[in-house]
Amino acid sequence: MSNNPVDIMKICVTAKESGIDAQVEERFGRAPYFVFIDEETGDAATVLNTGAGGAGGVGIKSAQIMVDNGAKVVITGQVGGNANSALSAAGIAVYTYRAGGSVKDAVAAYQAGTLQRIL
């Protein structure tokens, strides 16, 4: 279990590619992929963000993907206003990661308690 104040089971990291070795994508709604990690088992699953190229509403659609996949924490670079509201309403904590590392690096930083919570 995590030492973070939020008792979580599933973390989502926005990613440029599939898998835990992919680089973190800093844009939440426009992230091509979402990598979901079960914090207890370490299992990871990648979900394609089908709405990433949309003209509008991508943040809200992406927030729905978080809800549908059971994420309790999102790690990303930045979140727009509409996505912020949707994630907040769903009770999903958001942490910022801008170190330019991999999904695995971002999760390690979260577990170490070094990421800043933005929501």
Tab-separated table of N, CA, C and O in Angstrom:
chain	number	residue	atom	x	y	z
A	1	MET	N	0.824	-1.192	0.000
A	1	MET	CA	0.000	0.000	0.000
A	1	MET	C	0.865	1.251	0.000
A	1	MET	O	1.996	1.228	0.404
A	2	SER	N	0.286	2.334	-0.393
A	2	SER	CA	0.993	3.605	-0.506
A	2	SER	C	1.083	4.325	0.829
A	2	SER	O	0.254	4.153	1.702
A	3	ASN	N	2.104	5.142	0.963
A	3	ASN	CA	2.232	6.001	2.136
A	3	ASN	C	1.525	7.334	1.931
A	3	ASN	O	1.592	8.200	2.787
A	4	ASN	N	0.901	7.509	0.793
A	4	ASN	CA	0.208	8.758	0.498
A	4	ASN	C	-1.083	8.849	1.294
A	4	ASN	O	-1.653	7.831	1.678
A	5	PRO	N	-1.553	10.079	1.503
A	5	PRO	CA	-2.765	10.251	2.292
A	5	PRO	C	-4.011	9.661	1.642
A	5	PRO	O	-4.975	9.373	2.304
A	6	VAL	N	-3.971	9.466	0.329
A	6	VAL	CA	-5.108	8.892	-0.372
A	6	VAL	C	-4.886	7.383	-0.452
A	6	VAL	O	-3.876	6.934	-0.971
A	7	ASP	N	-5.811	6.595	0.074
A	7	ASP	CA	-5.685	5.142	0.012
A	7	ASP	C	-6.166	4.699	-1.361
A	7	ASP	O	-7.355	4.699	-1.638
A	8	ILE	N	-5.254	4.330	-2.237
A	8	ILE	CA	-5.627	4.048	-3.613
A	8	ILE	C	-5.269	2.639	-4.033
A	8	ILE	O	-4.454	1.981	-3.418
A	9	MET	N	-5.866	2.244	-5.100
A	9	MET	CA	-5.548	0.955	-5.687
A	9	MET	C	-5.093	1.120	-7.131
A	9	MET	O	-4.269	0.371	-7.592
A	10	LYS	N	-5.618	2.108	-7.879
A	10	LYS	CA	-5.276	2.244	-9.280
A	10	LYS	C	-4.814	3.659	-9.607
A	10	LYS	O	-5.489	4.627	-9.303
A	11	ILE	N	-3.634	3.741	-10.229
A	11	ILE	CA	-3.023	5.002	-10.636
A	11	ILE	C	-3.064	5.054	-12.160
A	11	ILE	O	-2.802	4.048	-12.821
A	12	CYS	N	-3.337	6.225	-12.731
A	12	CYS	CA	-3.258	6.396	-14.173
A	12	CYS	C	-2.203	7.442	-14.478
A	12	CYS	O	-2.167	8.506	-13.856
A	13	VAL	N	-1.341	7.155	-15.451
A	13	VAL	CA	-0.333	8.098	-15.911
A	13	VAL	C	-0.583	8.366	-17.394
A	13	VAL	O	-0.767	7.423	-18.176
A	14	THR	N	-0.611	9.646	-17.773
A	14	THR	CA	-0.765	9.988	-19.183
A	14	THR	C	0.549	9.689	-19.900
A	14	THR	O	1.624	9.992	-19.399
A	15	ALA	N	0.456	9.075	-21.085
A	15	ALA	CA	1.667	8.599	-21.766
A	15	ALA	C	1.644	8.875	-23.263
A	15	ALA	O	0.581	8.937	-23.889
A	16	LYS	N	2.855	8.987	-23.819
A	16	LYS	CA	3.023	9.207	-25.253
A	16	LYS	C	2.887	7.910	-26.046
A	16	LYS	O	2.570	7.920	-27.232
A	17	GLU	N	3.169	6.779	-25.384
A	17	GLU	CA	3.095	5.469	-26.017
A	17	GLU	C	2.517	4.468	-25.020
A	17	GLU	O	2.237	4.812	-23.878
A	18	SER	N	2.417	3.235	-25.442
A	18	SER	CA	1.884	2.176	-24.591
A	18	SER	C	2.961	1.646	-23.643
A	18	SER	O	4.134	1.579	-24.008
A	19	GLY	N	2.569	1.279	-22.430
A	19	GLY	CA	3.465	0.585	-21.507
A	19	GLY	C	4.118	1.464	-20.454
A	19	GLY	O	4.132	2.686	-20.565
A	20	ILE	N	4.684	0.815	-19.432
A	20	ILE	CA	5.257	1.557	-18.297
A	20	ILE	C	6.585	2.219	-18.618
A	20	ILE	O	7.032	3.095	-17.886
A	21	ASP	N	7.218	1.832	-19.725
A	21	ASP	CA	8.476	2.469	-20.120
A	21	ASP	C	8.248	3.665	-21.043
A	21	ASP	O	9.209	4.342	-21.433
A	22	ALA	N	7.000	3.947	-21.395
A	22	ALA	CA	6.672	5.086	-22.260
A	22	ALA	C	6.956	6.406	-21.538
A	22	ALA	O	6.897	6.478	-20.305
A	23	GLN	N	7.238	7.437	-22.311
A	23	GLN	CA	7.444	8.765	-21.750
A	23	GLN	C	6.096	9.341	-21.312
A	23	GLN	O	5.066	9.124	-21.969
A	24	VAL	N	6.108	10.093	-20.219
A	24	VAL	CA	4.892	10.735	-19.717
A	24	VAL	C	4.479	11.839	-20.687
A	24	VAL	O	5.305	12.620	-21.144
A	25	GLU	N	3.203	11.894	-21.003
A	25	GLU	CA	2.628	12.973	-21.804
A	25	GLU	C	2.117	14.032	-20.839
A	25	GLU	O	1.387	13.716	-19.908
A	26	GLU	N	2.510	15.275	-21.050
A	26	GLU	CA	2.133	16.333	-20.109
A	26	GLU	C	0.703	16.831	-20.269
A	26	GLU	O	0.157	17.423	-19.361
A	27	ARG	N	0.077	16.590	-21.407
A	27	ARG	CA	-1.299	17.069	-21.634
A	27	ARG	C	-2.283	15.958	-21.284
A	27	ARG	O	-2.260	14.897	-21.893
A	28	PHE	N	-3.150	16.221	-20.345
A	28	PHE	CA	-4.099	15.200	-19.902
A	28	PHE	C	-5.067	14.804	-21.010
A	28	PHE	O	-5.099	13.656	-21.446
A	29	GLY	N	-5.871	15.732	-21.474
A	29	GLY	CA	-6.926	15.411	-22.436
A	29	GLY	C	-6.422	14.972	-23.789
A	29	GLY	O	-7.085	14.229	-24.497
A	30	ARG	N	-5.246	15.421	-24.159
A	30	ARG	CA	-4.675	15.100	-25.471
A	30	ARG	C	-3.633	13.976	-25.409
A	30	ARG	O	-2.974	13.678	-26.391
A	31	ALA	N	-3.497	13.356	-24.251
A	31	ALA	CA	-2.551	12.235	-24.124
A	31	ALA	C	-2.987	11.101	-25.050
A	31	ALA	O	-4.147	10.706	-25.028
A	32	PRO	N	-2.079	10.572	-25.855
A	32	PRO	CA	-2.464	9.471	-26.747
A	32	PRO	C	-2.851	8.189	-25.998
A	32	PRO	O	-3.685	7.428	-26.459
A	33	TYR	N	-2.217	7.985	-24.817
A	33	TYR	CA	-2.466	6.765	-24.053
A	33	TYR	C	-2.598	7.073	-22.571
A	33	TYR	O	-2.033	8.041	-22.070
A	34	PHE	N	-3.300	6.190	-21.898
A	34	PHE	CA	-3.394	6.210	-20.446
A	34	PHE	C	-2.890	4.855	-19.949
A	34	PHE	O	-3.372	3.820	-20.401
A	35	VAL	N	-1.913	4.893	-19.061
A	35	VAL	CA	-1.402	3.649	-18.493
A	35	VAL	C	-1.933	3.539	-17.067
A	35	VAL	O	-1.667	4.407	-16.228
A	36	PHE	N	-2.702	2.496	-16.814
A	36	PHE	CA	-3.300	2.253	-15.510
A	36	PHE	C	-2.465	1.213	-14.774
A	36	PHE	O	-2.206	0.136	-15.311
A	37	ILE	N	-2.052	1.547	-13.557
A	37	ILE	CA	-1.233	0.649	-12.749
A	37	ILE	C	-1.980	0.308	-11.474
A	37	ILE	O	-2.417	1.210	-10.746
A	38	ASP	N	-2.126	-0.977	-11.214
A	38	ASP	CA	-2.701	-1.434	-9.951
A	38	ASP	C	-1.585	-1.348	-8.925
A	38	ASP	O	-0.590	-2.063	-9.022
A	39	GLU	N	-1.723	-0.456	-7.958
A	39	GLU	CA	-0.651	-0.212	-6.998
A	39	GLU	C	-0.357	-1.426	-6.126
A	39	GLU	O	0.773	-1.635	-5.712
A	40	GLU	N	-1.356	-2.246	-5.895
A	40	GLU	CA	-1.167	-3.410	-5.033
A	40	GLU	C	-0.426	-4.539	-5.742
A	40	GLU	O	0.480	-5.151	-5.193
A	41	THR	N	-0.806	-4.809	-6.997
A	41	THR	CA	-0.214	-5.931	-7.725
A	41	THR	C	0.918	-5.515	-8.660
A	41	THR	O	1.710	-6.355	-9.073
A	42	GLY	N	0.943	-4.235	-9.052
A	42	GLY	CA	1.933	-3.758	-10.015
A	42	GLY	C	1.541	-4.015	-11.460
A	42	GLY	O	2.256	-3.632	-12.384
A	43	ASP	N	0.391	-4.657	-11.679
A	43	ASP	CA	-0.072	-4.915	-13.040
A	43	ASP	C	-0.366	-3.598	-13.752
A	43	ASP	O	-0.901	-2.663	-13.154
A	44	ALA	N	-0.027	-3.538	-15.043
A	44	ALA	CA	-0.266	-2.331	-15.830
A	44	ALA	C	-1.071	-2.670	-17.074
A	44	ALA	O	-0.901	-3.740	-17.659
A	45	ALA	N	-1.949	-1.754	-17.451
A	45	ALA	CA	-2.742	-1.900	-18.668
A	45	ALA	C	-2.787	-0.548	-19.359
A	45	ALA	O	-2.952	0.487	-18.706
A	46	THR	N	-2.627	-0.556	-20.671
A	46	THR	CA	-2.656	0.683	-21.440
A	46	THR	C	-3.982	0.791	-22.172
A	46	THR	O	-4.455	-0.179	-22.765
A	47	VAL	N	-4.565	1.998	-22.127
A	47	VAL	CA	-5.817	2.280	-22.823
A	47	VAL	C	-5.557	3.406	-23.817
A	47	VAL	O	-4.997	4.449	-23.451
A	48	LEU	N	-5.950	3.201	-25.064
A	48	LEU	CA	-5.838	4.224	-26.096
A	48	LEU	C	-6.854	5.326	-25.808
A	48	LEU	O	-8.021	5.047	-25.521
A	49	ASN	N	-6.419	6.578	-25.856
A	49	ASN	CA	-7.325	7.715	-25.665
A	49	ASN	C	-7.940	8.047	-27.017
A	49	ASN	O	-7.376	8.795	-27.806
A	50	THR	N	-9.097	7.487	-27.288
A	50	THR	CA	-9.748	7.648	-28.589
A	50	THR	C	-10.211	9.079	-28.842
A	50	THR	O	-10.431	9.458	-29.979
A	51	GLY	N	-10.335	9.884	-27.792
A	51	GLY	CA	-10.790	11.261	-27.971
A	51	GLY	C	-9.675	12.279	-28.074
A	51	GLY	O	-9.930	13.474	-28.210
A	52	ALA	N	-8.416	11.849	-28.034
A	52	ALA	CA	-7.278	12.773	-27.981
A	52	ALA	C	-7.234	13.755	-29.141
A	52	ALA	O	-6.809	14.895	-28.981
A	53	GLY	N	-7.681	13.342	-30.313
A	53	GLY	CA	-7.621	14.205	-31.485
A	53	GLY	C	-8.891	15.003	-31.732
A	53	GLY	O	-9.005	15.677	-32.745
A	54	GLY	N	-9.837	14.943	-30.815
A	54	GLY	CA	-11.107	15.630	-30.995
A	54	GLY	C	-10.972	17.141	-31.005
A	54	GLY	O	-9.989	17.700	-30.535
A	55	ALA	N	-11.978	17.800	-31.554
A	55	ALA	CA	-11.967	19.260	-31.651
A	55	ALA	C	-12.221	19.924	-30.307
A	55	ALA	O	-11.743	21.022	-30.050
A	56	GLY	N	-12.964	19.284	-29.449
A	56	GLY	CA	-13.277	19.867	-28.146
A	56	GLY	C	-13.820	18.816	-27.208
A	56	GLY	O	-14.175	17.716	-27.617
A	57	GLY	N	-13.845	19.152	-25.932
A	57	GLY	CA	-14.381	18.249	-24.932
A	57	GLY	C	-13.483	17.074	-24.615
A	57	GLY	O	-13.928	16.105	-23.988
A	58	VAL	N	-12.208	17.139	-25.023
A	58	VAL	CA	-11.317	15.998	-24.816
A	58	VAL	C	-11.013	15.761	-23.339
A	58	VAL	O	-10.826	14.623	-22.928
A	59	GLY	N	-10.977	16.821	-22.555
A	59	GLY	CA	-10.698	16.666	-21.132
A	59	GLY	C	-11.792	15.908	-20.405
A	59	GLY	O	-11.514	15.029	-19.591
A	60	ILE	N	-13.033	16.235	-20.720
A	60	ILE	CA	-14.163	15.566	-20.082
A	60	ILE	C	-14.232	14.105	-20.522
A	60	ILE	O	-14.460	13.208	-19.710
A	61	LYS	N	-13.982	13.850	-21.819
A	61	LYS	CA	-13.977	12.469	-22.309
A	61	LYS	C	-12.859	11.667	-21.644
A	61	LYS	O	-13.044	10.511	-21.280
A	62	SER	N	-11.715	12.295	-21.483
A	62	SER	CA	-10.584	11.625	-20.826
A	62	SER	C	-10.890	11.347	-19.358
A	62	SER	O	-10.534	10.289	-18.832
A	63	ALA	N	-11.550	12.291	-18.691
A	63	ALA	CA	-11.940	12.081	-17.295
A	63	ALA	C	-12.897	10.891	-17.186
A	63	ALA	O	-12.807	10.107	-16.234
A	64	GLN	N	-13.774	10.723	-18.169
A	64	GLN	CA	-14.695	9.587	-18.160
A	64	GLN	C	-13.932	8.275	-18.288
A	64	GLN	O	-14.286	7.278	-17.668
A	65	ILE	N	-12.860	8.271	-19.079
A	65	ILE	CA	-12.025	7.073	-19.204
A	65	ILE	C	-11.407	6.729	-17.843
A	65	ILE	O	-11.304	5.561	-17.475
A	66	MET	N	-11.031	7.754	-17.079
A	66	MET	CA	-10.476	7.521	-15.734
A	66	MET	C	-11.512	6.825	-14.857
A	66	MET	O	-11.217	5.845	-14.181
A	67	VAL	N	-12.737	7.344	-14.884
A	67	VAL	CA	-13.821	6.771	-14.081
A	67	VAL	C	-14.111	5.340	-14.523
A	67	VAL	O	-14.205	4.421	-13.698
A	68	ASP	N	-14.214	5.137	-15.839
A	68	ASP	CA	-14.542	3.813	-16.378
A	68	ASP	C	-13.500	2.755	-16.019
A	68	ASP	O	-13.813	1.574	-15.923
A	69	ASN	N	-12.242	3.192	-15.831
A	69	ASN	CA	-11.153	2.258	-15.535
A	69	ASN	C	-10.770	2.228	-14.062
A	69	ASN	O	-9.786	1.595	-13.693
A	70	GLY	N	-11.536	2.929	-13.221
A	70	GLY	CA	-11.344	2.837	-11.784
A	70	GLY	C	-10.144	3.579	-11.212
A	70	GLY	O	-9.680	3.245	-10.128
A	71	ALA	N	-9.647	4.582	-11.936
A	71	ALA	CA	-8.495	5.345	-11.425
A	71	ALA	C	-8.887	6.150	-10.197
A	71	ALA	O	-9.962	6.737	-10.143
A	72	LYS	N	-8.006	6.159	-9.214
A	72	LYS	CA	-8.195	6.982	-8.020
A	72	LYS	C	-7.202	8.140	-8.010
A	72	LYS	O	-7.380	9.120	-7.300
A	73	VAL	N	-6.121	7.988	-8.794
A	73	VAL	CA	-5.076	9.007	-8.905
A	73	VAL	C	-4.692	9.125	-10.372
A	73	VAL	O	-4.574	8.121	-11.071
A	74	VAL	N	-4.489	10.376	-10.828
A	74	VAL	CA	-3.972	10.641	-12.167
A	74	VAL	C	-2.663	11.405	-12.012
A	74	VAL	O	-2.574	12.346	-11.225
A	75	ILE	N	-1.654	10.977	-12.775
A	75	ILE	CA	-0.382	11.684	-12.819
A	75	ILE	C	-0.217	12.206	-14.243
A	75	ILE	O	-0.247	11.426	-15.200
A	76	THR	N	-0.054	13.528	-14.371
A	76	THR	CA	0.042	14.176	-15.670
A	76	THR	C	0.769	15.501	-15.508
A	76	THR	O	1.109	15.891	-14.390
A	77	GLY	N	0.975	16.206	-16.611
A	77	GLY	CA	1.647	17.499	-16.534
A	77	GLY	C	0.692	18.636	-16.232
A	77	GLY	O	0.926	19.456	-15.353
A	78	GLN	N	-0.416	18.676	-16.976
A	78	GLN	CA	-1.387	19.747	-16.788
A	78	GLN	C	-2.788	19.260	-17.135
A	78	GLN	O	-2.948	18.372	-17.952
A	79	VAL	N	-3.768	19.879	-16.486
A	79	VAL	CA	-5.168	19.522	-16.677
A	79	VAL	C	-5.951	20.800	-16.920
A	79	VAL	O	-5.822	21.764	-16.171
A	80	GLY	N	-6.766	20.805	-17.968
A	80	GLY	CA	-7.603	21.962	-18.270
A	80	GLY	C	-8.764	22.091	-17.297
A	80	GLY	O	-9.046	21.183	-16.505
A	81	GLY	N	-9.437	23.218	-17.364
A	81	GLY	CA	-10.516	23.535	-16.428
A	81	GLY	C	-11.668	22.554	-16.417
A	81	GLY	O	-12.142	22.152	-15.355
A	82	ASN	N	-12.155	22.166	-17.598
A	82	ASN	CA	-13.285	21.235	-17.656
A	82	ASN	C	-12.903	19.854	-17.135
A	82	ASN	O	-13.668	19.228	-16.404
A	83	ALA	N	-11.723	19.395	-17.509
A	83	ALA	CA	-11.255	18.096	-17.026
A	83	ALA	C	-11.042	18.155	-15.522
A	83	ALA	O	-11.374	17.210	-14.797
A	84	ASN	N	-10.498	19.267	-15.055
A	84	ASN	CA	-10.271	19.467	-13.622
A	84	ASN	C	-11.586	19.314	-12.858
A	84	ASN	O	-11.659	18.612	-11.851
A	85	SER	N	-12.629	19.964	-13.353
A	85	SER	CA	-13.944	19.884	-12.709
A	85	SER	C	-14.492	18.461	-12.722
A	85	SER	O	-15.030	17.983	-11.723
A	86	ALA	N	-14.346	17.779	-13.857
A	86	ALA	CA	-14.865	16.415	-13.979
A	86	ALA	C	-14.108	15.446	-13.064
A	86	ALA	O	-14.718	14.598	-12.412
A	87	LEU	N	-12.795	15.587	-13.005
A	87	LEU	CA	-11.996	14.720	-12.133
A	87	LEU	C	-12.317	14.985	-10.665
A	87	LEU	O	-12.431	14.056	-9.869
A	88	SER	N	-12.473	16.251	-10.326
A	88	SER	CA	-12.807	16.621	-8.956
A	88	SER	C	-14.157	16.027	-8.555
A	88	SER	O	-14.303	15.464	-7.472
A	89	ALA	N	-15.137	16.144	-9.443
A	89	ALA	CA	-16.476	15.610	-9.167
A	89	ALA	C	-16.438	14.094	-8.978
A	89	ALA	O	-17.229	13.539	-8.213
A	90	ALA	N	-15.502	13.432	-9.655
A	90	ALA	CA	-15.381	11.976	-9.555
A	90	ALA	C	-14.529	11.552	-8.359
A	90	ALA	O	-14.376	10.355	-8.106
A	91	GLY	N	-13.951	12.525	-7.640
A	91	GLY	CA	-13.131	12.201	-6.478
A	91	GLY	C	-11.763	11.648	-6.836
A	91	GLY	O	-11.159	10.908	-6.052
A	92	ILE	N	-11.269	12.001	-8.014
A	92	ILE	CA	-9.966	11.506	-8.472
A	92	ILE	C	-8.902	12.556	-8.155
A	92	ILE	O	-9.028	13.713	-8.540
A	93	ALA	N	-7.852	12.141	-7.452
A	93	ALA	CA	-6.743	13.031	-7.109
A	93	ALA	C	-5.825	13.185	-8.320
A	93	ALA	O	-5.586	12.222	-9.048
A	94	VAL	N	-5.308	14.401	-8.530
A	94	VAL	CA	-4.419	14.662	-9.666
A	94	VAL	C	-3.092	15.206	-9.143
A	94	VAL	O	-3.061	16.125	-8.333
A	95	TYR	N	-2.009	14.597	-9.641
A	95	TYR	CA	-0.653	15.015	-9.275
A	95	TYR	C	0.092	15.426	-10.532
A	95	TYR	O	-0.101	14.838	-11.595
A	96	THR	N	0.937	16.441	-10.397
A	96	THR	CA	1.697	16.913	-11.545
A	96	THR	C	3.073	16.268	-11.603
A	96	THR	O	3.723	16.076	-10.581
A	97	TYR	N	3.467	15.912	-12.833
A	97	TYR	CA	4.786	15.316	-13.077
A	97	TYR	C	5.313	15.936	-14.361
A	97	TYR	O	4.717	15.777	-15.415
A	98	ARG	N	6.414	16.652	-14.238
A	98	ARG	CA	6.986	17.316	-15.416
A	98	ARG	C	8.468	17.045	-15.552
A	98	ARG	O	9.195	17.841	-16.128
A	99	ALA	N	8.933	15.930	-15.063
A	99	ALA	CA	10.366	15.629	-15.077
A	99	ALA	C	10.829	15.027	-16.395
A	99	ALA	O	12.013	14.812	-16.592
A	100	GLY	N	9.888	14.745	-17.300
A	100	GLY	CA	10.263	14.190	-18.592
A	100	GLY	C	10.662	12.727	-18.564
A	100	GLY	O	11.318	12.250	-19.471
A	101	GLY	N	10.270	12.007	-17.540
A	101	GLY	CA	10.625	10.602	-17.412
A	101	GLY	C	9.564	9.673	-17.948
A	101	GLY	O	8.630	10.072	-18.638
A	102	SER	N	9.711	8.419	-17.578
A	102	SER	CA	8.782	7.381	-18.012
A	102	SER	C	7.607	7.257	-17.044
A	102	SER	O	7.622	7.821	-15.948
A	103	VAL	N	6.627	6.485	-17.469
A	103	VAL	CA	5.485	6.174	-16.612
A	103	VAL	C	5.985	5.545	-15.316
A	103	VAL	O	5.555	5.913	-14.222
A	104	LYS	N	6.922	4.617	-15.438
A	104	LYS	CA	7.499	3.945	-14.269
A	104	LYS	C	8.143	4.962	-13.321
A	104	LYS	O	7.981	4.876	-12.104
A	105	ASP	N	8.874	5.947	-13.882
A	105	ASP	CA	9.505	7.001	-13.074
A	105	ASP	C	8.461	7.838	-12.342
A	105	ASP	O	8.624	8.190	-11.174
A	106	ALA	N	7.376	8.168	-13.044
A	106	ALA	CA	6.313	8.989	-12.451
A	106	ALA	C	5.646	8.265	-11.291
A	106	ALA	O	5.371	8.856	-10.244
A	107	VAL	N	5.387	6.972	-11.456
A	107	VAL	CA	4.769	6.187	-10.388
A	107	VAL	C	5.712	6.102	-9.188
A	107	VAL	O	5.285	6.242	-8.035
A	108	ALA	N	7.001	5.908	-9.450
A	108	ALA	CA	7.986	5.840	-8.359
A	108	ALA	C	8.032	7.168	-7.597
A	108	ALA	O	8.097	7.183	-6.362
A	109	ALA	N	7.970	8.283	-8.322
A	109	ALA	CA	7.977	9.600	-7.674
A	109	ALA	C	6.710	9.787	-6.834
A	109	ALA	O	6.769	10.313	-5.716
A	110	TYR	N	5.579	9.323	-7.347
A	110	TYR	CA	4.328	9.398	-6.591
A	110	TYR	C	4.426	8.567	-5.309
A	110	TYR	O	4.089	9.030	-4.218
A	111	GLN	N	4.907	7.357	-5.443
A	111	GLN	CA	4.998	6.463	-4.290
A	111	GLN	C	5.997	6.974	-3.252
A	111	GLN	O	5.854	6.704	-2.065
A	112	ALA	N	6.992	7.740	-3.709
A	112	ALA	CA	7.968	8.335	-2.808
A	112	ALA	C	7.436	9.609	-2.141
A	112	ALA	O	8.070	10.166	-1.239
A	113	GLY	N	6.262	10.067	-2.600
A	113	GLY	CA	5.640	11.255	-2.018
A	113	GLY	C	6.263	12.566	-2.477
A	113	GLY	O	6.123	13.587	-1.809
A	114	THR	N	6.901	12.565	-3.662
A	114	THR	CA	7.584	13.774	-4.134
A	114	THR	C	6.798	14.581	-5.160
A	114	THR	O	7.274	15.616	-5.598
A	115	LEU	N	5.619	14.118	-5.543
A	115	LEU	CA	4.827	14.853	-6.533
A	115	LEU	C	3.888	15.836	-5.834
A	115	LEU	O	3.387	15.571	-4.746
A	116	GLN	N	3.616	16.943	-6.529
A	116	GLN	CA	2.702	17.955	-6.005
A	116	GLN	C	1.278	17.637	-6.424
A	116	GLN	O	1.006	17.396	-7.610
A	117	ARG	N	0.376	17.621	-5.469
A	117	ARG	CA	-1.040	17.396	-5.784
A	117	ARG	C	-1.646	18.701	-6.283
A	117	ARG	O	-1.503	19.739	-5.641
A	118	ILE	N	-2.318	18.634	-7.437
A	118	ILE	CA	-2.947	19.834	-7.998
A	118	ILE	C	-4.461	19.772	-7.907
A	118	ILE	O	-5.140	20.740	-8.163
A	119	LEU	N	-5.002	18.620	-7.524
A	119	LEU	CA	-6.453	18.483	-7.370
A	119	LEU	C	-6.741	17.369	-6.387
A	119	LEU	O	-6.155	16.318	-6.440
